[in-house]
Short mmCIF file of C-alpha atoms and ligand atoms in Angstrom, two decimals:
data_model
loop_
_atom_site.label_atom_id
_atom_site.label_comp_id
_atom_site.label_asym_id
_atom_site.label_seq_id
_atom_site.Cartn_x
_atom_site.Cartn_y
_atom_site.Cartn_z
CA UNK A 1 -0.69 -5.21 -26.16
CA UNK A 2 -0.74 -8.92 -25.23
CA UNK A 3 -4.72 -10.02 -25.01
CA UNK A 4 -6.19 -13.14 -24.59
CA UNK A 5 -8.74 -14.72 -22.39
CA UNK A 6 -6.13 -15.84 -19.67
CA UNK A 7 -4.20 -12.23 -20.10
CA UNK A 8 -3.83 -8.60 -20.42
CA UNK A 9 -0.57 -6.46 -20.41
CA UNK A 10 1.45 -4.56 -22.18
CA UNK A 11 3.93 -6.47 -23.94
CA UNK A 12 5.39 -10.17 -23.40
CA UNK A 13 8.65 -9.43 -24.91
CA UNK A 14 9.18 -7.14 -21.56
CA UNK A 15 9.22 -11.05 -19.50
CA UNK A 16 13.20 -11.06 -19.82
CA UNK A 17 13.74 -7.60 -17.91
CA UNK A 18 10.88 -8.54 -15.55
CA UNK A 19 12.79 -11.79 -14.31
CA UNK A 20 15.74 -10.24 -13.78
CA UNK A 21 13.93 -7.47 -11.94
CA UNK A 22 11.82 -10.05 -9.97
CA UNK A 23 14.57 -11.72 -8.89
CA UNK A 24 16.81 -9.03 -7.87
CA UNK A 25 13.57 -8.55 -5.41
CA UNK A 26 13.46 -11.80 -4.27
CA UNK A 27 17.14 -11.71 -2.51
CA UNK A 28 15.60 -8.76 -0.56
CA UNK A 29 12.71 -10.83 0.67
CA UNK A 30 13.97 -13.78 2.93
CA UNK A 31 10.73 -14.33 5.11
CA UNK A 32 8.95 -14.64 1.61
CA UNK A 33 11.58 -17.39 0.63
CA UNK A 34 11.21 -19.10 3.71
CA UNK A 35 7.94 -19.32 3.51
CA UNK A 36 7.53 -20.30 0.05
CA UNK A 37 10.58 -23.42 0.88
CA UNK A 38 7.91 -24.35 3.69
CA UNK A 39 4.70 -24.03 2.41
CA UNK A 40 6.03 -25.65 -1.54
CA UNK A 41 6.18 -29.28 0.74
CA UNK A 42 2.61 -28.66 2.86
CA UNK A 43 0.89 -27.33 -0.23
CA UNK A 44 -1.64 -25.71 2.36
CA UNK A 45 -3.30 -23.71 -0.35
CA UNK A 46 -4.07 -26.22 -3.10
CA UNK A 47 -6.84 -25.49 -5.37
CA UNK A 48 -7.24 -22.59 -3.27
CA UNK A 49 -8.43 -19.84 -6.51
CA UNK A 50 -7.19 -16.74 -5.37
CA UNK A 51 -7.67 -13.41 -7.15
CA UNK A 52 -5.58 -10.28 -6.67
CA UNK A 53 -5.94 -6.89 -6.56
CA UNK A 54 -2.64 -5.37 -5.79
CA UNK A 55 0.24 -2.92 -7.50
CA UNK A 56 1.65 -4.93 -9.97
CA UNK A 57 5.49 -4.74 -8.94
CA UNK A 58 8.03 -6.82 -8.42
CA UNK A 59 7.31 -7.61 -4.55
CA UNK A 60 4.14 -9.13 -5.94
CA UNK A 61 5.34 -10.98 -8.38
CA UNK A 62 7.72 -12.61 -5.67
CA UNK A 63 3.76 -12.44 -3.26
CA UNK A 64 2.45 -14.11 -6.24
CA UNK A 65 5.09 -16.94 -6.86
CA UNK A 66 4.88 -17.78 -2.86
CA UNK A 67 0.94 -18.49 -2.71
CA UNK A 68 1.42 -20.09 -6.25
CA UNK A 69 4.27 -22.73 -4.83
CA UNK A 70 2.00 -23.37 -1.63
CA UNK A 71 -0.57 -24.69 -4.19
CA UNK A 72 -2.63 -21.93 -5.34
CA UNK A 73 -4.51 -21.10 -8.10
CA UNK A 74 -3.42 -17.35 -8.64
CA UNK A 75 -4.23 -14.78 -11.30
CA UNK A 76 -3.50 -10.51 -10.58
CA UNK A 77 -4.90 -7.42 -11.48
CA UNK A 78 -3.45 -4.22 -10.73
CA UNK A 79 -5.19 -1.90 -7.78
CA UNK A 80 -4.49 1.55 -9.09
CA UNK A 81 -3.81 2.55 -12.75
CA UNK A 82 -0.75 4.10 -12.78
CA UNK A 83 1.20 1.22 -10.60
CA UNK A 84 1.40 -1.57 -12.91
CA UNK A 85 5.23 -2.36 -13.93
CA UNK A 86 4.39 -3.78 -17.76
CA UNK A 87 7.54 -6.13 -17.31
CA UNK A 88 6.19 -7.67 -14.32
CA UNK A 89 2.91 -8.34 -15.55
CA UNK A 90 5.10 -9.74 -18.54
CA UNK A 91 7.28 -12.01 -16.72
CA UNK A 92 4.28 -13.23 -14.71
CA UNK A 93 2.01 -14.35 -17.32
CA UNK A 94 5.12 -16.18 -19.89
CA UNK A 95 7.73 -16.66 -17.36
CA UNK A 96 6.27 -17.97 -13.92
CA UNK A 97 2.67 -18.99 -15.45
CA UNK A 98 0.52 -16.44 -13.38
CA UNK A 99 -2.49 -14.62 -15.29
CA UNK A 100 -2.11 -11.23 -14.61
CA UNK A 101 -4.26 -8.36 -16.16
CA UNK A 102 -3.22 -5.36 -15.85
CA UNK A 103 -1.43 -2.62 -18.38
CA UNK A 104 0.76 1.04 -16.63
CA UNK A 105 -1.96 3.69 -17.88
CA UNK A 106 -4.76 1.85 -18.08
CA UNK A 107 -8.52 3.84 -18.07
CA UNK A 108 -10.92 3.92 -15.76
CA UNK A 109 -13.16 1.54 -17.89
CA UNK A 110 -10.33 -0.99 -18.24
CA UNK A 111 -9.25 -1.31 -14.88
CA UNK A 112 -12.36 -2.29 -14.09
CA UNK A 113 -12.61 -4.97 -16.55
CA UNK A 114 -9.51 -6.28 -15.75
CA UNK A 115 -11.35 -6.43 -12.33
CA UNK A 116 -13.53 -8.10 -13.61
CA UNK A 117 -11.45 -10.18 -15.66
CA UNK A 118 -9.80 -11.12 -12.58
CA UNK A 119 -13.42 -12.27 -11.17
CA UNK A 120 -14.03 -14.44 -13.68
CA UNK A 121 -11.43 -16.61 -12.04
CA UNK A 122 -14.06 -17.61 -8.87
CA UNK A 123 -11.77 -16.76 -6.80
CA UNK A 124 -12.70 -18.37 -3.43
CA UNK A 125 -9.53 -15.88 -1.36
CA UNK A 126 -9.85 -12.13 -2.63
CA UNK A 127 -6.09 -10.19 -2.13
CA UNK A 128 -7.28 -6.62 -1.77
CA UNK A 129 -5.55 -3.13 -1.55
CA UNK A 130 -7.91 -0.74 -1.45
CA UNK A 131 -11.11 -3.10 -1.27
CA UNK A 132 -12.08 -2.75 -5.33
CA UNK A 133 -12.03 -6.13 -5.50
CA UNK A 134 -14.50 -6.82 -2.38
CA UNK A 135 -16.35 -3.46 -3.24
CA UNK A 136 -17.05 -5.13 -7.04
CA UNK A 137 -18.11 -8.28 -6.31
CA UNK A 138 -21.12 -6.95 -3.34
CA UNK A 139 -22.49 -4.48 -6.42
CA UNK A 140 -21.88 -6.60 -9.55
CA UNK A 141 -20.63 -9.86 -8.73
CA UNK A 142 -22.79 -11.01 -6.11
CA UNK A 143 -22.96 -14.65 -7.58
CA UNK A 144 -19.28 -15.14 -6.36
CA UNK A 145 -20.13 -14.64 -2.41
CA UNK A 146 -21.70 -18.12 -1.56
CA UNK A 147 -18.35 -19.77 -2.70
CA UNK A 148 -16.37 -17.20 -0.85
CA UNK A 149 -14.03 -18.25 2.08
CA UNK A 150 -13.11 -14.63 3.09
CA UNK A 151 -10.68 -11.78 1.92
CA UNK A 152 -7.58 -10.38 3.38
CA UNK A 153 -6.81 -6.20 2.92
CA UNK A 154 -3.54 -4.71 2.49
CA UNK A 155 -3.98 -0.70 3.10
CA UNK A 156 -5.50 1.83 5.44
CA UNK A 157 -7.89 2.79 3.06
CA UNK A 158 -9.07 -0.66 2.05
CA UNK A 159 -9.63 -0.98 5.78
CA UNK A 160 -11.65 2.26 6.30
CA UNK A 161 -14.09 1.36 3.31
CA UNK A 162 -14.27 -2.46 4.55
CA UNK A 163 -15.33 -1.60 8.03
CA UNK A 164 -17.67 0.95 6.65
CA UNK A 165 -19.30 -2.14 4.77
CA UNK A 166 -19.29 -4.35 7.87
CA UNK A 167 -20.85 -1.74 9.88
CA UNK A 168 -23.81 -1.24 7.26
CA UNK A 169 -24.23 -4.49 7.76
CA UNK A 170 -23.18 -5.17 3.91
CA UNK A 171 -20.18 -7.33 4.58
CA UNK A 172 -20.99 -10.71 3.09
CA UNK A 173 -18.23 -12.60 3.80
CA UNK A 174 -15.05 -12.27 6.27
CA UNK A 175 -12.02 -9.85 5.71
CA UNK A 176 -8.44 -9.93 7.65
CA UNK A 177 -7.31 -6.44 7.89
CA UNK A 178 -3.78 -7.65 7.18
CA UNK A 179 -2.69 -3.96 7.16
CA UNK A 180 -3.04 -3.43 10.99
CA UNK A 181 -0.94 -6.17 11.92
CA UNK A 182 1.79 -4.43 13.94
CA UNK A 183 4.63 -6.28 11.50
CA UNK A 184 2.89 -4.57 8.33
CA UNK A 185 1.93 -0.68 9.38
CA UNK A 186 4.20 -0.05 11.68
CA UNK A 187 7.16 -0.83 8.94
CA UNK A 188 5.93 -0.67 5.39
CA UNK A 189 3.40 2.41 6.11
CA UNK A 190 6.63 4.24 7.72
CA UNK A 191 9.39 3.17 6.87
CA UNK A 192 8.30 2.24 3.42
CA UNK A 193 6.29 5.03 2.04
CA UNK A 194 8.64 7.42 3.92
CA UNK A 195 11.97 6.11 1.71
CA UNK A 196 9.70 5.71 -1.61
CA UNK A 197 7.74 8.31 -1.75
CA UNK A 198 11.17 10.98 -0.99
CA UNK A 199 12.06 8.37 -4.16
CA UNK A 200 8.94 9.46 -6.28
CA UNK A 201 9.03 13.07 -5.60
CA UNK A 202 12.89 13.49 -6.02
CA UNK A 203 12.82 10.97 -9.47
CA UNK A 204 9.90 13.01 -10.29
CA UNK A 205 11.44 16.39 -9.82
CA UNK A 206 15.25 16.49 -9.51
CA UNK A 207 14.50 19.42 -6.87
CA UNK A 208 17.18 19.87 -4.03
CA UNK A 209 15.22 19.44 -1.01
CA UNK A 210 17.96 20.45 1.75
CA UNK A 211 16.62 24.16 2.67
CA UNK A 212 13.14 23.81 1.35
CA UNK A 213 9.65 24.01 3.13
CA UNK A 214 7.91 20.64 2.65
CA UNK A 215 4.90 19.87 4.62
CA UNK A 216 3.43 16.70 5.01
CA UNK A 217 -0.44 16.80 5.41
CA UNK A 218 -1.85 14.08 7.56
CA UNK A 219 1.19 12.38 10.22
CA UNK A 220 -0.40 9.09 10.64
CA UNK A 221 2.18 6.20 9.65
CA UNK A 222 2.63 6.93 6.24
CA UNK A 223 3.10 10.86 7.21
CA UNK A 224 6.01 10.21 10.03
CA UNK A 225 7.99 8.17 7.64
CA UNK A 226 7.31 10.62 4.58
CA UNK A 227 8.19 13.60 7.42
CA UNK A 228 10.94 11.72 8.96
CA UNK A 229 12.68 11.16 5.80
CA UNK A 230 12.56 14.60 4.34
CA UNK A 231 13.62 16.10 7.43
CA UNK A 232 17.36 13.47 6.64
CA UNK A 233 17.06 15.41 3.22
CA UNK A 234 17.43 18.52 5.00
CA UNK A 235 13.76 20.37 4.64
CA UNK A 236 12.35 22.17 6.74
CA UNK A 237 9.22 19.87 7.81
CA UNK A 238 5.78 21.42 8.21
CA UNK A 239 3.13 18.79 9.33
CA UNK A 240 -0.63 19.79 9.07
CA UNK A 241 -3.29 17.66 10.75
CA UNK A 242 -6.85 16.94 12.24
CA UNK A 243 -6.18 15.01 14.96
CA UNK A 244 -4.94 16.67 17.89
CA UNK A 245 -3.04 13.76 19.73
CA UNK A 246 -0.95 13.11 16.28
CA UNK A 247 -0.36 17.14 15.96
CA UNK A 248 1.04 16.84 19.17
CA UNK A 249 3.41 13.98 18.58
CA UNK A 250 4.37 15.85 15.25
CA UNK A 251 5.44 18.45 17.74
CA UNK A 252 6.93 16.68 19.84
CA UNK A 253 8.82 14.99 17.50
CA UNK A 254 10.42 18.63 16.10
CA UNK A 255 8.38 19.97 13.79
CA UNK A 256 6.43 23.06 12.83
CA UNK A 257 2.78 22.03 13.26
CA UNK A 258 -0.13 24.77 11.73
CA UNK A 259 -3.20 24.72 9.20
CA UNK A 260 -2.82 24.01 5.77
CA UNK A 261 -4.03 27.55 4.92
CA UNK A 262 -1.13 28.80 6.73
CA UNK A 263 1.25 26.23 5.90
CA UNK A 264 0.19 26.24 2.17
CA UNK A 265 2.20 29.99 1.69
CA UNK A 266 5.28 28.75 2.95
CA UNK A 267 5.23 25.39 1.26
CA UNK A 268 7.62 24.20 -1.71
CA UNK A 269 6.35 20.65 -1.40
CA UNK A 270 3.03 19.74 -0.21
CA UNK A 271 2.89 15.90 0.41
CA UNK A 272 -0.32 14.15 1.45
CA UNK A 273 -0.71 10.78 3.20
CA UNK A 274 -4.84 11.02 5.27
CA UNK A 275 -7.05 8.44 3.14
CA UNK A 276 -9.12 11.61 3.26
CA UNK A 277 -10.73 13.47 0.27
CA UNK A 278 -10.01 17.66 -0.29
CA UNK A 279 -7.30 17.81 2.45
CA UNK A 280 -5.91 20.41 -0.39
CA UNK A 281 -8.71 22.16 -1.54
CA UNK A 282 -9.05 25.04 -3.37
CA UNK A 283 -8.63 27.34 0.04
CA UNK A 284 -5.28 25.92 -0.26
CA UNK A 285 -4.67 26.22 -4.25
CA UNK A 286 -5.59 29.88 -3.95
CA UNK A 287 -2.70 31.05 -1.29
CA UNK A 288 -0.45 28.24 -2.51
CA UNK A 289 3.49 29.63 -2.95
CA UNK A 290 4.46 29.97 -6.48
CA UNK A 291 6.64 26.66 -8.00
CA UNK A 292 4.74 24.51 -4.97
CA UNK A 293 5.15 20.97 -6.10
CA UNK A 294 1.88 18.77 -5.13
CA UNK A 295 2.09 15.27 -4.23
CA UNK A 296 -0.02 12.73 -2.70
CA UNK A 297 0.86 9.20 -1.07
CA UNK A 298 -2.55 8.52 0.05
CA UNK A 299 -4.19 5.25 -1.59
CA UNK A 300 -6.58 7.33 -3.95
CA UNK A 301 -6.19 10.18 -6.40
CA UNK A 302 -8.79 12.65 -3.85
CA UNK A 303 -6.73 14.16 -1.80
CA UNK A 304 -5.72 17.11 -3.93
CA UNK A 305 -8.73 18.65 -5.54
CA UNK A 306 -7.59 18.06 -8.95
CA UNK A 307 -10.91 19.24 -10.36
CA UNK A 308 -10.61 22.52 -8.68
CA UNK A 309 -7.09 22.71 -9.78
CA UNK A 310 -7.68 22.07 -13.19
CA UNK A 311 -10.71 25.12 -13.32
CA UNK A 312 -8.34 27.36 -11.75
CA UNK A 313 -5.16 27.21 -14.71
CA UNK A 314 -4.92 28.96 -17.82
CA UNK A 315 -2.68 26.50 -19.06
CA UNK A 316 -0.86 23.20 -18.30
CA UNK A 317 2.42 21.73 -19.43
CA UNK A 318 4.34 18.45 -19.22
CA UNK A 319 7.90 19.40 -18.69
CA UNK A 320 8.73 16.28 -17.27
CA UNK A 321 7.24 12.52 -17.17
CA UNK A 322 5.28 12.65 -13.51
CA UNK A 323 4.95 16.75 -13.81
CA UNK A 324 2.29 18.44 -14.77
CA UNK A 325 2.67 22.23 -14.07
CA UNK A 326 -0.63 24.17 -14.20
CA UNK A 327 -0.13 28.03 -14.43
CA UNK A 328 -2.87 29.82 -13.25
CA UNK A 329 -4.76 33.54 -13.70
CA UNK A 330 -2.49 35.64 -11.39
CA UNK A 331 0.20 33.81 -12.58
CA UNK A 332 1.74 31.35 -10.14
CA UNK A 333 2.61 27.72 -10.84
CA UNK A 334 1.64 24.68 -9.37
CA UNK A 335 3.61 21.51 -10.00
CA UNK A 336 1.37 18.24 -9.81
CA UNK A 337 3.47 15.08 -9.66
CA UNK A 338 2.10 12.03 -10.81
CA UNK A 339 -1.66 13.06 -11.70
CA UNK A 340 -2.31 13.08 -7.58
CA UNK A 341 -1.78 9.41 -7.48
CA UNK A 342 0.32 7.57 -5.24
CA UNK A 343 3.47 9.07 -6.32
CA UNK A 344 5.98 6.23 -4.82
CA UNK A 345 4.03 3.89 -7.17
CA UNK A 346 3.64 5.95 -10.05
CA UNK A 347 6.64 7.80 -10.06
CA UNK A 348 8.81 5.54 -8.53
CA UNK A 349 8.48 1.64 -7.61
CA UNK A 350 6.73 1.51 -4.79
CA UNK A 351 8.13 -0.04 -1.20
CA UNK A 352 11.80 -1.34 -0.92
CA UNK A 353 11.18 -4.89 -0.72
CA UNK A 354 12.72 -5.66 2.45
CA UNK A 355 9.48 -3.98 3.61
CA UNK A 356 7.06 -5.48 1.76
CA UNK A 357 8.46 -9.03 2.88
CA UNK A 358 6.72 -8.26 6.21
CA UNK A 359 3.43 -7.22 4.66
CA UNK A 360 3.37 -10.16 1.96
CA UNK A 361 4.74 -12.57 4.62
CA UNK A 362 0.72 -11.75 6.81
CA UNK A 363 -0.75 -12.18 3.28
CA UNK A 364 0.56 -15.52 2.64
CA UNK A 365 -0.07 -16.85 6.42
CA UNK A 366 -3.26 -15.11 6.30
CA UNK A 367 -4.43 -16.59 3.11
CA UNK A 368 -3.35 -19.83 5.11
CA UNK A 369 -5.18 -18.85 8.00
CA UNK A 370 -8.44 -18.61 6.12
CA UNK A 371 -8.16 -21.31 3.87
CA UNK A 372 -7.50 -24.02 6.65
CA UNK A 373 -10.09 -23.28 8.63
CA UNK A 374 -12.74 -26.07 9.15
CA UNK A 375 -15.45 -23.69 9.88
CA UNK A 376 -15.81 -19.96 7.83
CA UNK A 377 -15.45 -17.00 9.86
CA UNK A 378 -17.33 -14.93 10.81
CA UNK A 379 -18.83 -12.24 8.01
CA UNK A 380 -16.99 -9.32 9.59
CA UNK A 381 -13.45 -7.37 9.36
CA UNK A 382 -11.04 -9.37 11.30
CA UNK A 383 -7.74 -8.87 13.10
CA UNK A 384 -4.51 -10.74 11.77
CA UNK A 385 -4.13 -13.01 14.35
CA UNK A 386 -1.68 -12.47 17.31
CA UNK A 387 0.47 -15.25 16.50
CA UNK A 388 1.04 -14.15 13.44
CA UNK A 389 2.30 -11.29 13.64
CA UNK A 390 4.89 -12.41 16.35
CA UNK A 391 5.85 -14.98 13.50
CA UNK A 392 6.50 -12.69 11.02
CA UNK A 393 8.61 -10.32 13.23
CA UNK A 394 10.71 -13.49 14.61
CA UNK A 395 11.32 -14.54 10.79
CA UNK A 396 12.13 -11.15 10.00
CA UNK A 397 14.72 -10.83 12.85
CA UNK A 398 16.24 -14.29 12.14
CA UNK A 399 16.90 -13.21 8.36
CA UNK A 400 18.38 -9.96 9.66
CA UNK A 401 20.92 -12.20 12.07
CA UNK A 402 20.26 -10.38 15.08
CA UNK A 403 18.64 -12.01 18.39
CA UNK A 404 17.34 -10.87 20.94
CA UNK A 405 16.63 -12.26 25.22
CA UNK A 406 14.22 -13.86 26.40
CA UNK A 407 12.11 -13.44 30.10
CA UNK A 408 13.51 -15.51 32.68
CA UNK A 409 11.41 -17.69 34.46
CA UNK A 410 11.42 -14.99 37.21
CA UNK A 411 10.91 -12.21 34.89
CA UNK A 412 7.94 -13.96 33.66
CA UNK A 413 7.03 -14.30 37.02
CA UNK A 414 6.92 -10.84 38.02
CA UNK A 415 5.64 -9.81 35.36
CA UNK A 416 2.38 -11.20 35.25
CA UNK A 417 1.59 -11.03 39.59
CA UNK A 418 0.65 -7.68 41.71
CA UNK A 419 1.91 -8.70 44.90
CA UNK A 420 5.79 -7.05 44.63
CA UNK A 421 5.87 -3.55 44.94
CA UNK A 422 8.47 -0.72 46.47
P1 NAI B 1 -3.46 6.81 9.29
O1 NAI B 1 -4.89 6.64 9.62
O2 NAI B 1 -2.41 6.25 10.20
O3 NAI B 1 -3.13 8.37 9.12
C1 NAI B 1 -3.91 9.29 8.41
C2 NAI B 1 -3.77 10.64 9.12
O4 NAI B 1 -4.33 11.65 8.31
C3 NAI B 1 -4.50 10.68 10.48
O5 NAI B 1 -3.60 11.08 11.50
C4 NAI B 1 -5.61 11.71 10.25
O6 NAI B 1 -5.90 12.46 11.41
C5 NAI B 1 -4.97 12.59 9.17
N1 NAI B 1 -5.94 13.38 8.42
C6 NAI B 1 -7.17 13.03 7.96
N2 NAI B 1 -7.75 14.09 7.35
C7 NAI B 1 -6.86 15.11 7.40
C8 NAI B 1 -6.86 16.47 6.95
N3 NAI B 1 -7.92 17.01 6.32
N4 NAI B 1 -5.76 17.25 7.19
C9 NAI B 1 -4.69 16.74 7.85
N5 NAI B 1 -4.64 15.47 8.32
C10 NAI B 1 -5.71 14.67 8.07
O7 NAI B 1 -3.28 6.23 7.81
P2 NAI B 1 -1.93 5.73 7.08
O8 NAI B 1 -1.69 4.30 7.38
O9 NAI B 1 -0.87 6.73 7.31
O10 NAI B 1 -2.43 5.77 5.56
C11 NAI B 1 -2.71 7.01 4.90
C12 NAI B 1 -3.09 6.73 3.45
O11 NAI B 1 -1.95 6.16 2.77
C13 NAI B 1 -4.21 5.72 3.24
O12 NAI B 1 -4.94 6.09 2.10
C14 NAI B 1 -3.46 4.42 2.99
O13 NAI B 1 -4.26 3.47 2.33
C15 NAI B 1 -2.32 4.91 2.15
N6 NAI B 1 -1.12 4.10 2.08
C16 NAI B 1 -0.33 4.34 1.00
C17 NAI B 1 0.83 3.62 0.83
C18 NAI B 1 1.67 3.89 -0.35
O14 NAI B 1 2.41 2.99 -0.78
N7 NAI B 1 1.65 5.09 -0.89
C19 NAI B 1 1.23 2.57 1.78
C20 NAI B 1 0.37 2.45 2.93
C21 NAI B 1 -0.78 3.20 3.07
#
């Protein structure tokens, strides 16, 4: 381990393989690149402190570099546990000069020091994803909040538990949800925890999935990608949900839609993606099929009852790194991948980085968004602005080569009067 008082992680003689990594990232990210050519001249963020709370992979390092060559002050720590990629955090800290603390495995206690750690900074910009960052400085590190400019959010749940705040009227400074702009959820919630989470579970498993029954709990974005994509492996696609509207798009959209209790029998993957604690409980454990593997792509480690898992087995096993297989009194076994945890972070590497462009791309002009403003906003959870989001998806288009038309005058015309009709 590599400690000091600017550092945490695993080992700096890991900073070779994390360039190279980095980099191989980078040429996957031009929006990023284009941003960071831009923003190096403006400098819009200098001596802008910003601390981060986000899955220490290679997409952030490339998140990191960006805010760090438009002038600001950055240090990282990681937002789940099991996500950190120890050359990363290695590169960072010897190779590109970026305090990062953060170490694959960590414990409870030490991720929240490195939190902490991370705090110490004063960061004036909080980087969120999952809110830990915002959550720990309203009950411990209150001092921070007069010198706050605001925050920005990067996931669903981080959202959830930040409008929660604001509506307790405990938000004490101003957030920008940047996961609900249309250029982040839409793309890296679908598209990119559909391919890497099918990553996690197959790296995880080796398991054929052509001919199996895998059902996806929850089809909100993350669950259409994850469904979409096992249903290209072949599977036979169960989805389970709450909401009546998205059960009926899951329908629509081909597959077999029932409860959970039902489903749970038939099942040789169960994947969840809600935000929502329980959604396997032990109602679910009990009539599970034997050999189920259990996976979760949700942001926390809650939405498997682990605990109730756990009091059920008669034994557990490790056959393989991300499997824990829990045999239980009558028998059956249960294969848990990655300790419940996001399993495309922890048993993969997260989001392809052509996705996570988009999502870092709002981060950086969000950050840039906040920080220029003359006056603070207001202490509440924010939208990303309109106009950026329409930047982000023309940057995104122009580094793919393809254009599109434009409205003619008439078009425009028409399109905004009521007069015309049959
Ligand atoms: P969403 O709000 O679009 O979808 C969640 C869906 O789960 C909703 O349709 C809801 O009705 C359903 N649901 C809730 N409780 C349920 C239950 N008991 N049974 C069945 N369905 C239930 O949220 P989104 O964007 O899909 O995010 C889901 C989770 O994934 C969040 O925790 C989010 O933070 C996380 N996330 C994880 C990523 C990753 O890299 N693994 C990337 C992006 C988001």
């Amino acid at each position: 381990m590599t400690q000091s008082l600017s550092c945490d992680i695993r080992d700096a003689g890991l900073a070779t393989q994390g360039v190279k990594r980095i980099e191989w990232a980078l040429r996957e990210m031009p929006v990023l690149r284009e941003l960071s050519a831009r923003f190096s001249e403006q400098q819009p963020l200098k001596g802008i402190r910003i601390s981060g709370c986000l899955h220490i992979t290679t997409e952030t390092a490339n998140l990191a570099c960006t805010l760090k060559a438009a002038g600001a002050d950055v240090v990282l720590c990681a937002s789940n546990p099991l996500s950190t990629q120890d050359d990363v955090a290695a590169a960072l800290v010897k190779h590109y000069g970026i305090p990062v603390f953060a170490i694959r495995g960590e414990s409870t206690e030490e991720y929240y020091q490195h939190i902490n750690a991370a705090l110490d900074h004063r960061p004036v910009l909080t980087m969120d994803d999952g809110a830990d960052l915002v959550s720990e400085i309203h009950k411990s590190r209150t001092e921070l909040i007069p010198g706050m400019l605001g925050g920005t959010e990067e996931t669903t749940t981080g959202v959830i538990r930040l409008r929660a705040m604001a509506a307790e009227g405990a938000l004490r400074f101003p957030i920008i949800a940047v996961n609900d702009a249309l250029t982040k959820h839409f793309f890296d919630n679908r598209y990119g925890t559909g391919q890497s989470t099918l990553d996690g579970v197959i790296r995880a498993t080796n398991i054929l999935l052509a001919g199996k029954t895998f059902t996806v709990v929850g089809y909100g974005w993350c669950g259409r990608g994850i469904a979409m994509r096992a249903k290209g492996h072949g599977a036979n696609v169960v989805v389970t949900e709450v909401d009546p509207l998205r059960a009926l798009e899951a329908a629509m959209d081909g597959y077999r839609v029932m409860p959970l209790a039902e489903a749970a029998g038939l099942s040789d993957f169960i994947v969840t993606a809600t935000g929502d604690k329980h959604v396997v409980d032990k109602v679910h454990l009990d009539v599970a099929k034997d050999g189920c593997v259990l996976a979760n792509s949700g942001h926390f480690n809650v939405e498997i009852n682990i605990p109730a898992l756990e009091a059920m087995a008669v034994s557990k096993h490790r056959p393989r790194a991300s499997v824990d297989v829990y045999t239980l009194g009558d028998g059956r076994r249960l294969c848990l991948l990655a300790e419940g945890r996001l399993v495309n972070l922890a048993a993969a590497e997260g989001h392809p980085s052509a996705v996570m462009d988009m999502s870092f791309a709002n981060q950086v002009l969000c950050a840039n968004y906040v920080a220029s403003r003359d006056t603070r906003l207001e202490n509440r959870v924010h939208n990303v602005p309109e106009d950026i989001d329409a930047e982000v998806a023309k940057l995104k288009l122009s580094s793919m080569g393809i254009q599109i038309d434009t409205l003619t005058e008439e078009q425009q015309q028409y399109l905004s009067s009521w007069q015309e009709g049959t």
